[in-house]
Amino acid sequence: MTLTDLRDGWTLTATAGDVPDHLAERLRTGLRVHVPGTSHTHLLDAGLIDDPYLDDHEQRLAWMKRVDWAYERELVLDLPADDERVDLVLGGVDTVGTVLLDGEVVLRTRDMHRSYRVDVRDRVRPTTQRLRVEIASALAYAEAEAERVGPRPAAYTQPFNMVRKMACSFGWDWGPDLQTAGLWRPVRVERWRVARLAGVRPLVTVEPDGTGVVEVHVDVERSGLPGGDAGLVVHASVAGADVVGRVAPGATSAVVRLEVPHAPLWWPVGHGGQPLHALTVELSAADVAAPAEPRGTGPLLGTWTRRIGFRTVELDTSVDDHGTAFTLRVNGRPLFVKGANWIPDDHLLTRLTRERVARRLDQAVGAHLNLLRVWGGGVYESEDFYELCDERGLLVWQDFLLACAAYPEEQPLRDEIEAEAREHVARLTPHPSLVLWNGGNENLWGHEDWGWKDDLEGRTWGHAYATEVLAAVVAELDPTRPYAANSPFSPGFGPQEVHPNDPDHGTHHQWEVWNRVDYSVYRDEVPRFCSEFGFQGPPTWATLRRAVRDEDGAVAGKEHPTFLLHQKADDGNGKLDRGMAPHLGVPDRFADWHWAGQLNQARAVRFAVEHYRSWWPRTAGAIVWQLNDCWPVTSWAAVDGDERPKPLWYAMRAAFAERVVTVQPRDGREALLVVNDTPTLWKGVARLERQRLDGSVLASAELPLTVGAWSVGTFALAEALVTPVDPAREALVVTLDHARHVHTWVEDVALDLHPEPLTAGVTPTQDGYEVEVVARSLAKDVTLLVDRLDPGARVDDALVTLPAGARARFRVRTSAPIDPQDLLRAPVLRTANDVVVPAARGAAVGR
Ligand code: BMA
């Protein structure tokens, strides 16, 4: 097989649509481009448009939605031999494409989630040929489809559910509305003879005796040319085991089985190691001289290699006293899922690099996550993503790509959805990280609750995808992995019996908090598995300063149209204000509001995570909405679009730590909950003190305790510890080994916090500074917003609550020439105290 990558030599033209006058000539004559790329990256590279992520530029590019494009290049191909196939392979077309060779249509596409292969052997000419790919406006196509099959309700106004293009291409409540068009994966020519490896699907299991089993399902494509029916040999090897199988003359598939005794197990991070083994599959022609000799092979026709890992996975959805479980079991061990939802890490997908994905996944592991959920409004991610998850032990829950809408079950959509599902279920079989396929996001819930039933007037809405089509694809192609019909979803019930978002059954999305009620309401329910919950907060200041500016180039304030363009949620700022008001008040000055917004986001999520973890094993997972951003925006993300961790990231790291102590209500009063997500007993003595905020001790106790591996202990607390005399001036401080928890009885707005609770000092270090702070009175959520001084600076901790007398050290990495004294005051050094106290006094801090 020989490959020719068609990366270069393309010309891109706009062929229809309202192109702005100043670009018309350039886009008519054409830009020199290389692929992969899409409309927006091509125009950006050519300097024809401004960065769409900056300021108000997104708005100015609306014309691009209705443009049709054409890519064209020359193709010089050798004439094929009699037995030689010549295929044109397109890794991904975004989206509505027509591929022409010398003016004749060879392929039509309408699904960006699929790859395509066309046999062009009979069209190869001895002259220079022209390859052309025309891309029509996906929005226009979707509108025409909505007209043809009848509209279907969706969470946003544009009909993203009518075309198989990344749903969030059309804008989302955290994403820009930039509809790319183009060749978003590589394009190449492949020449081959006899047969090729068309698909390799290793199904990996582990027998009860510890033998790792790899059932390798091999599909071959025959050339259909002389010699194409030959007998073939498949040779597979992994971890010292190898096997040879035959594909009979004319046959197109084979299954070979590899057995690895005492296979070392692959574990999720925090549970064990991640041994990976190269699985190699070779396809050869059988040796014509010795056709019956299995090991006698002729020429090598194709090789395929991926790394696999040995592990089992099951999803326990059994019925119990509390409802219906939703517990993942890996290698037989039930685990609490510490997760975050993943969206495309750059809206302009072709810019994503392996390095950028690796940095994001390192932040996920750094926040003590063990799972990412690839959400259904994005894409099936790149090989890089899943390989890097395999290496890190980050489990992956993969949605099929349906989100927040009713989807027609009519053709051609139905076949496209099935075809893309088949492609990716097969493609992702090697990855041990992938543990769950899920039939879509908020489709069943939307149908139940969002008024769709009336709008639909009996039209199809996608029930069949969730309950039949996608389930059947997984059952056929990858029975080693569990399938969930949707998120949220109540397994085991018909649509009328139990509400899909019932917290007692299966998965739950908690969106009442954020949209309607205070975050304290998280505690009102004990979901079996919360696969979405979260709270917005603004991005870091440095990100705002780079990308969200007013006319004068200063950070755009909260009410400024540019800020609002980077705040996509319905009444987003209103919800932020109402969310922080009962806890911190709503500061007037933007710098204070920004800090309060970030702090409240972090606290809301931490509150939820501690609550959910405290209910393990009844609650078996918490997947925060959302880990990452795809551009600079105010959103639910823990890491902003410029890759900087928001305070939420530190809160997640603390709340998802292996060992956590927390005070939670049980039976009408506070109890101590000790969460031990490690393989060893947690044996220790908890020190409990009811203190005044100035540190004077009012009541104290020592509580020896032992909590088993992978479990949570609940401990009652003495009356004197949990009964404050003056709730506005007291706190309960719990210390157990390195874990600490400070509980207060009233919200910060009602707490008598000291306005200046810290003394602070700074010393230089090799790569920056160390800041040491000591609390003279309770200091809540001490944080250094170091990006204020240097956009490249990082700090090793944040949101550290210090009881009076306690100290903390922060290591700041920076190479910028800053004044170190600036690290010791607002707007860099912040606490909850400094938002609440001045607000209560009608003053403000910060700049
Ligand atoms: C859920 C998600 C996303 C959305 C988030 C925040 O609906 O599935 O669609 O971004 O809530 O509103």
Short mmCIF file of N, CA and C in Angstrom, two decimals, residues 243-346:
data_model
loop_
_atom_site.label_atom_id
_atom_site.label_comp_id
_atom_site.label_asym_id
_atom_site.label_seq_id
_atom_site.Cartn_x
_atom_site.Cartn_y
_atom_site.Cartn_z
N VAL A 243 -0.92 -15.22 17.14
CA VAL A 243 -1.87 -16.15 16.54
C VAL A 243 -1.95 -15.84 15.05
N VAL A 244 -2.22 -16.90 14.30
CA VAL A 244 -2.36 -16.75 12.85
C VAL A 244 -3.73 -17.27 12.46
N GLY A 245 -4.42 -16.54 11.62
CA GLY A 245 -5.72 -17.01 11.13
C GLY A 245 -5.78 -16.87 9.64
N ARG A 246 -6.72 -17.57 9.05
CA ARG A 246 -6.82 -17.52 7.59
C ARG A 246 -8.12 -16.87 7.17
N VAL A 247 -8.05 -16.16 6.07
CA VAL A 247 -9.26 -15.65 5.45
C VAL A 247 -9.38 -16.42 4.14
N ALA A 248 -10.42 -17.23 4.05
CA ALA A 248 -10.58 -18.11 2.89
C ALA A 248 -10.67 -17.27 1.61
N PRO A 249 -10.28 -17.85 0.48
CA PRO A 249 -10.38 -17.13 -0.79
C PRO A 249 -11.77 -16.51 -0.95
N GLY A 250 -11.81 -15.24 -1.20
CA GLY A 250 -13.10 -14.56 -1.42
C GLY A 250 -13.76 -14.06 -0.15
N ALA A 251 -13.40 -14.60 1.01
CA ALA A 251 -14.05 -14.18 2.26
C ALA A 251 -13.54 -12.79 2.68
N THR A 252 -14.31 -12.10 3.52
CA THR A 252 -13.94 -10.72 3.86
C THR A 252 -13.83 -10.47 5.36
N SER A 253 -13.84 -11.55 6.15
CA SER A 253 -13.63 -11.29 7.57
C SER A 253 -13.02 -12.51 8.25
N ALA A 254 -12.43 -12.25 9.39
CA ALA A 254 -11.85 -13.33 10.19
C ALA A 254 -11.84 -12.88 11.64
N VAL A 255 -11.87 -13.85 12.52
CA VAL A 255 -11.73 -13.54 13.95
C VAL A 255 -10.60 -14.41 14.48
N VAL A 256 -9.62 -13.76 15.11
CA VAL A 256 -8.56 -14.54 15.76
C VAL A 256 -8.56 -14.20 17.24
N ARG A 257 -8.08 -15.16 18.03
CA ARG A 257 -8.16 -14.99 19.48
C ARG A 257 -6.77 -15.11 20.09
N LEU A 258 -6.45 -14.11 20.89
CA LEU A 258 -5.16 -14.12 21.58
C LEU A 258 -5.42 -14.31 23.07
N GLU A 259 -4.59 -15.09 23.72
CA GLU A 259 -4.73 -15.26 25.17
C GLU A 259 -3.43 -14.90 25.85
N VAL A 260 -3.53 -14.06 26.86
CA VAL A 260 -2.34 -13.64 27.61
C VAL A 260 -2.54 -14.06 29.07
N PRO A 261 -1.84 -15.14 29.50
CA PRO A 261 -2.02 -15.58 30.90
C PRO A 261 -1.54 -14.49 31.86
N HIS A 262 -2.19 -14.39 32.99
CA HIS A 262 -1.82 -13.42 34.04
C HIS A 262 -1.64 -12.02 33.47
N ALA A 263 -2.58 -11.59 32.68
CA ALA A 263 -2.46 -10.27 32.04
C ALA A 263 -2.42 -9.19 33.11
N PRO A 264 -1.45 -8.28 33.04
CA PRO A 264 -1.44 -7.19 34.01
C PRO A 264 -2.62 -6.26 33.76
N LEU A 265 -3.35 -5.94 34.80
CA LEU A 265 -4.59 -5.19 34.61
C LEU A 265 -4.35 -3.69 34.42
N TRP A 266 -5.15 -3.11 33.58
CA TRP A 266 -5.19 -1.65 33.38
C TRP A 266 -6.25 -1.12 34.35
N TRP A 267 -5.87 -0.07 35.10
CA TRP A 267 -6.78 0.50 36.08
C TRP A 267 -7.03 1.98 35.83
N PRO A 268 -8.17 2.48 36.27
CA PRO A 268 -8.35 3.92 36.26
C PRO A 268 -7.34 4.58 37.21
N VAL A 269 -7.01 5.84 36.95
CA VAL A 269 -6.07 6.56 37.79
C VAL A 269 -6.58 6.56 39.24
N GLY A 270 -5.67 6.35 40.16
CA GLY A 270 -6.05 6.29 41.57
C GLY A 270 -6.34 4.87 42.03
N HIS A 271 -6.50 3.95 41.07
CA HIS A 271 -6.83 2.57 41.42
C HIS A 271 -5.73 1.59 41.09
N GLY A 272 -4.74 2.02 40.33
CA GLY A 272 -3.66 1.12 39.93
C GLY A 272 -2.98 1.66 38.69
N GLY A 273 -2.14 0.84 38.08
CA GLY A 273 -1.35 1.31 36.93
C GLY A 273 -2.10 1.19 35.61
N GLN A 274 -1.43 1.62 34.57
CA GLN A 274 -2.03 1.60 33.24
C GLN A 274 -1.13 0.88 32.23
N PRO A 275 -0.85 -0.41 32.45
CA PRO A 275 -0.02 -1.11 31.48
C PRO A 275 -0.72 -1.17 30.12
N LEU A 276 0.01 -0.82 29.08
CA LEU A 276 -0.54 -0.85 27.73
C LEU A 276 0.36 -1.74 26.88
N HIS A 277 -0.24 -2.42 25.95
CA HIS A 277 0.51 -3.37 25.12
C HIS A 277 0.20 -3.13 23.66
N ALA A 278 1.24 -3.13 22.84
CA ALA A 278 1.02 -2.95 21.40
C ALA A 278 0.37 -4.22 20.84
N LEU A 279 -0.75 -4.02 20.23
CA LEU A 279 -1.42 -5.11 19.51
C LEU A 279 -1.17 -4.85 18.02
N THR A 280 -0.54 -5.83 17.37
CA THR A 280 -0.23 -5.65 15.95
C THR A 280 -0.99 -6.69 15.13
N VAL A 281 -1.56 -6.24 14.07
CA VAL A 281 -2.27 -7.14 13.16
C VAL A 281 -1.69 -6.94 11.77
N GLU A 282 -1.28 -8.05 11.16
CA GLU A 282 -0.76 -7.97 9.79
C GLU A 282 -1.63 -8.80 8.87
N LEU A 283 -1.83 -8.26 7.70
CA LEU A 283 -2.58 -9.00 6.68
C LEU A 283 -1.62 -9.31 5.54
N SER A 284 -1.57 -10.59 5.19
CA SER A 284 -0.68 -10.98 4.08
C SER A 284 -1.46 -11.87 3.13
N ALA A 285 -0.94 -11.95 1.93
CA ALA A 285 -1.49 -12.94 1.00
C ALA A 285 -0.98 -14.31 1.44
N ALA A 286 -1.80 -15.34 1.29
CA ALA A 286 -1.33 -16.69 1.62
C ALA A 286 -0.25 -17.07 0.62
N ASP A 287 0.67 -17.88 1.10
CA ASP A 287 1.75 -18.31 0.22
C ASP A 287 1.18 -19.27 -0.82
N VAL A 288 1.21 -18.88 -2.07
CA VAL A 288 0.60 -19.74 -3.11
C VAL A 288 1.34 -21.06 -3.23
N ALA A 289 2.63 -21.06 -2.85
CA ALA A 289 3.40 -22.30 -2.96
C ALA A 289 2.99 -23.30 -1.89
N ALA A 290 2.50 -22.81 -0.77
CA ALA A 290 2.12 -23.72 0.32
C ALA A 290 0.78 -23.28 0.89
N PRO A 291 -0.29 -23.39 0.13
CA PRO A 291 -1.57 -22.79 0.53
C PRO A 291 -2.13 -23.34 1.83
N ALA A 292 -1.73 -24.54 2.22
CA ALA A 292 -2.33 -25.10 3.42
C ALA A 292 -1.51 -24.78 4.66
N GLU A 293 -0.37 -24.19 4.48
CA GLU A 293 0.54 -23.92 5.61
C GLU A 293 0.21 -22.55 6.22
N PRO A 294 -0.38 -22.55 7.40
CA PRO A 294 -0.89 -21.28 7.91
C PRO A 294 0.19 -20.22 8.07
N ARG A 295 1.41 -20.61 8.41
CA ARG A 295 2.42 -19.58 8.65
C ARG A 295 3.17 -19.18 7.39
N GLY A 296 2.92 -19.88 6.32
CA GLY A 296 3.60 -19.51 5.09
C GLY A 296 2.88 -18.35 4.43
N THR A 297 3.50 -17.19 4.42
CA THR A 297 2.78 -16.04 3.88
C THR A 297 3.48 -15.45 2.68
N GLY A 298 2.69 -14.84 1.86
CA GLY A 298 3.21 -14.09 0.72
C GLY A 298 3.39 -12.64 1.14
N PRO A 299 3.26 -11.71 0.19
CA PRO A 299 3.54 -10.31 0.49
C PRO A 299 2.63 -9.72 1.57
N LEU A 300 3.22 -8.81 2.33
CA LEU A 300 2.46 -8.11 3.39
C LEU A 300 1.53 -7.09 2.72
N LEU A 301 0.26 -7.13 3.09
CA LEU A 301 -0.72 -6.22 2.46
C LEU A 301 -1.10 -5.05 3.36
N GLY A 302 -0.97 -5.26 4.65
CA GLY A 302 -1.34 -4.15 5.54
C GLY A 302 -0.96 -4.45 6.97
N THR A 303 -0.70 -3.40 7.74
CA THR A 303 -0.36 -3.54 9.16
C THR A 303 -1.20 -2.55 9.95
N TRP A 304 -1.57 -2.95 11.13
CA TRP A 304 -2.38 -2.09 12.01
C TRP A 304 -1.82 -2.26 13.42
N THR A 305 -1.59 -1.17 14.13
CA THR A 305 -1.10 -1.27 15.51
C THR A 305 -1.80 -0.28 16.40
N ARG A 306 -2.25 -0.74 17.54
CA ARG A 306 -2.79 0.16 18.58
C ARG A 306 -2.35 -0.43 19.92
N ARG A 307 -2.36 0.44 20.95
CA ARG A 307 -2.09 -0.10 22.28
C ARG A 307 -3.41 -0.43 22.97
N ILE A 308 -3.44 -1.59 23.59
CA ILE A 308 -4.63 -1.99 24.32
C ILE A 308 -4.28 -2.16 25.80
N GLY A 309 -5.30 -2.34 26.61
CA GLY A 309 -5.08 -2.62 28.03
C GLY A 309 -6.11 -3.66 28.47
N PHE A 310 -5.72 -4.45 29.46
CA PHE A 310 -6.62 -5.50 29.92
C PHE A 310 -7.41 -5.03 31.13
N ARG A 311 -8.70 -4.97 30.95
CA ARG A 311 -9.57 -4.61 32.08
C ARG A 311 -10.99 -5.05 31.73
N THR A 312 -11.81 -5.19 32.74
CA THR A 312 -13.22 -5.45 32.48
C THR A 312 -14.00 -4.22 32.90
N VAL A 313 -15.17 -4.07 32.34
CA VAL A 313 -16.05 -2.99 32.79
C VAL A 313 -17.50 -3.48 32.78
N GLU A 314 -18.20 -3.13 33.84
CA GLU A 314 -19.64 -3.42 33.90
C GLU A 314 -20.35 -2.19 34.46
N LEU A 315 -21.59 -2.07 34.08
CA LEU A 315 -22.41 -1.00 34.63
C LEU A 315 -23.52 -1.67 35.44
N ASP A 316 -23.52 -1.40 36.73
CA ASP A 316 -24.53 -2.01 37.61
C ASP A 316 -25.75 -1.09 37.65
N THR A 317 -26.85 -1.58 37.09
CA THR A 317 -28.09 -0.80 37.15
C THR A 317 -29.15 -1.61 37.89
N SER A 318 -28.73 -2.28 38.95
CA SER A 318 -29.70 -3.12 39.65
C SER A 318 -30.63 -2.26 40.53
N VAL A 319 -31.76 -2.85 40.82
CA VAL A 319 -32.76 -2.17 41.65
C VAL A 319 -32.43 -2.44 43.12
N ASP A 320 -32.49 -1.40 43.94
CA ASP A 320 -32.21 -1.59 45.37
C ASP A 320 -33.19 -0.74 46.19
N ASP A 321 -32.92 -0.60 47.45
CA ASP A 321 -33.85 0.11 48.33
C ASP A 321 -34.03 1.58 47.96
N HIS A 322 -33.02 2.15 47.30
CA HIS A 322 -33.09 3.58 46.99
C HIS A 322 -33.59 3.87 45.58
N GLY A 323 -33.71 2.84 44.76
CA GLY A 323 -34.13 3.05 43.38
C GLY A 323 -33.33 2.18 42.44
N THR A 324 -32.71 2.81 41.43
CA THR A 324 -31.95 2.05 40.45
C THR A 324 -30.53 2.58 40.40
N ALA A 325 -29.59 1.69 40.66
CA ALA A 325 -28.18 2.10 40.73
C ALA A 325 -27.65 2.51 39.36
N PHE A 326 -26.52 3.18 39.39
CA PHE A 326 -25.77 3.46 38.16
C PHE A 326 -24.31 3.50 38.59
N THR A 327 -23.74 2.30 38.72
CA THR A 327 -22.40 2.19 39.30
C THR A 327 -21.47 1.49 38.32
N LEU A 328 -20.39 2.15 37.98
CA LEU A 328 -19.39 1.54 37.10
C LEU A 328 -18.52 0.62 37.93
N ARG A 329 -18.22 -0.55 37.36
CA ARG A 329 -17.30 -1.49 38.01
C ARG A 329 -16.18 -1.79 37.05
N VAL A 330 -14.97 -1.48 37.44
CA VAL A 330 -13.81 -1.78 36.59
C VAL A 330 -12.99 -2.85 37.30
N ASN A 331 -12.70 -3.91 36.56
CA ASN A 331 -11.99 -5.07 37.12
C ASN A 331 -12.70 -5.57 38.38
N GLY A 332 -14.01 -5.48 38.35
CA GLY A 332 -14.81 -5.99 39.46
C GLY A 332 -14.96 -5.01 40.61
N ARG A 333 -14.22 -3.89 40.58
CA ARG A 333 -14.29 -2.95 41.71
C ARG A 333 -15.27 -1.82 41.40
N PRO A 334 -16.31 -1.68 42.23
CA PRO A 334 -17.22 -0.54 42.02
C PRO A 334 -16.47 0.76 42.32
N LEU A 335 -16.69 1.78 41.53
CA LEU A 335 -15.94 3.00 41.81
C LEU A 335 -16.82 4.25 41.76
N PHE A 336 -16.41 5.20 42.58
CA PHE A 336 -17.04 6.50 42.55
C PHE A 336 -16.40 7.29 41.41
N VAL A 337 -17.22 7.72 40.47
CA VAL A 337 -16.72 8.46 39.33
C VAL A 337 -16.53 9.92 39.71
N LYS A 338 -15.28 10.38 39.55
CA LYS A 338 -14.95 11.78 39.80
C LYS A 338 -14.70 12.38 38.42
N GLY A 339 -15.71 13.03 37.90
CA GLY A 339 -15.63 13.37 36.48
C GLY A 339 -15.90 14.81 36.15
N ALA A 340 -15.63 15.11 34.88
CA ALA A 340 -16.03 16.40 34.32
C ALA A 340 -16.47 16.17 32.88
N ASN A 341 -17.37 17.01 32.44
CA ASN A 341 -17.81 16.95 31.05
C ASN A 341 -16.79 17.66 30.17
N TRP A 342 -16.59 17.08 29.00
CA TRP A 342 -15.58 17.55 28.05
C TRP A 342 -16.29 18.09 26.81
N ILE A 343 -15.91 19.29 26.40
CA ILE A 343 -16.40 19.82 25.12
C ILE A 343 -15.19 19.98 24.20
N PRO A 344 -15.40 20.21 22.90
CA PRO A 344 -14.23 20.40 22.03
C PRO A 344 -13.34 21.51 22.61
N ASP A 345 -12.05 21.29 22.65
CA ASP A 345 -11.16 22.20 23.38
C ASP A 345 -10.81 23.45 22.57
N ASP A 346 -11.22 23.47 21.32
CA ASP A 346 -11.08 24.67 20.48
C ASP A 346 -12.24 24.56 19.50
#
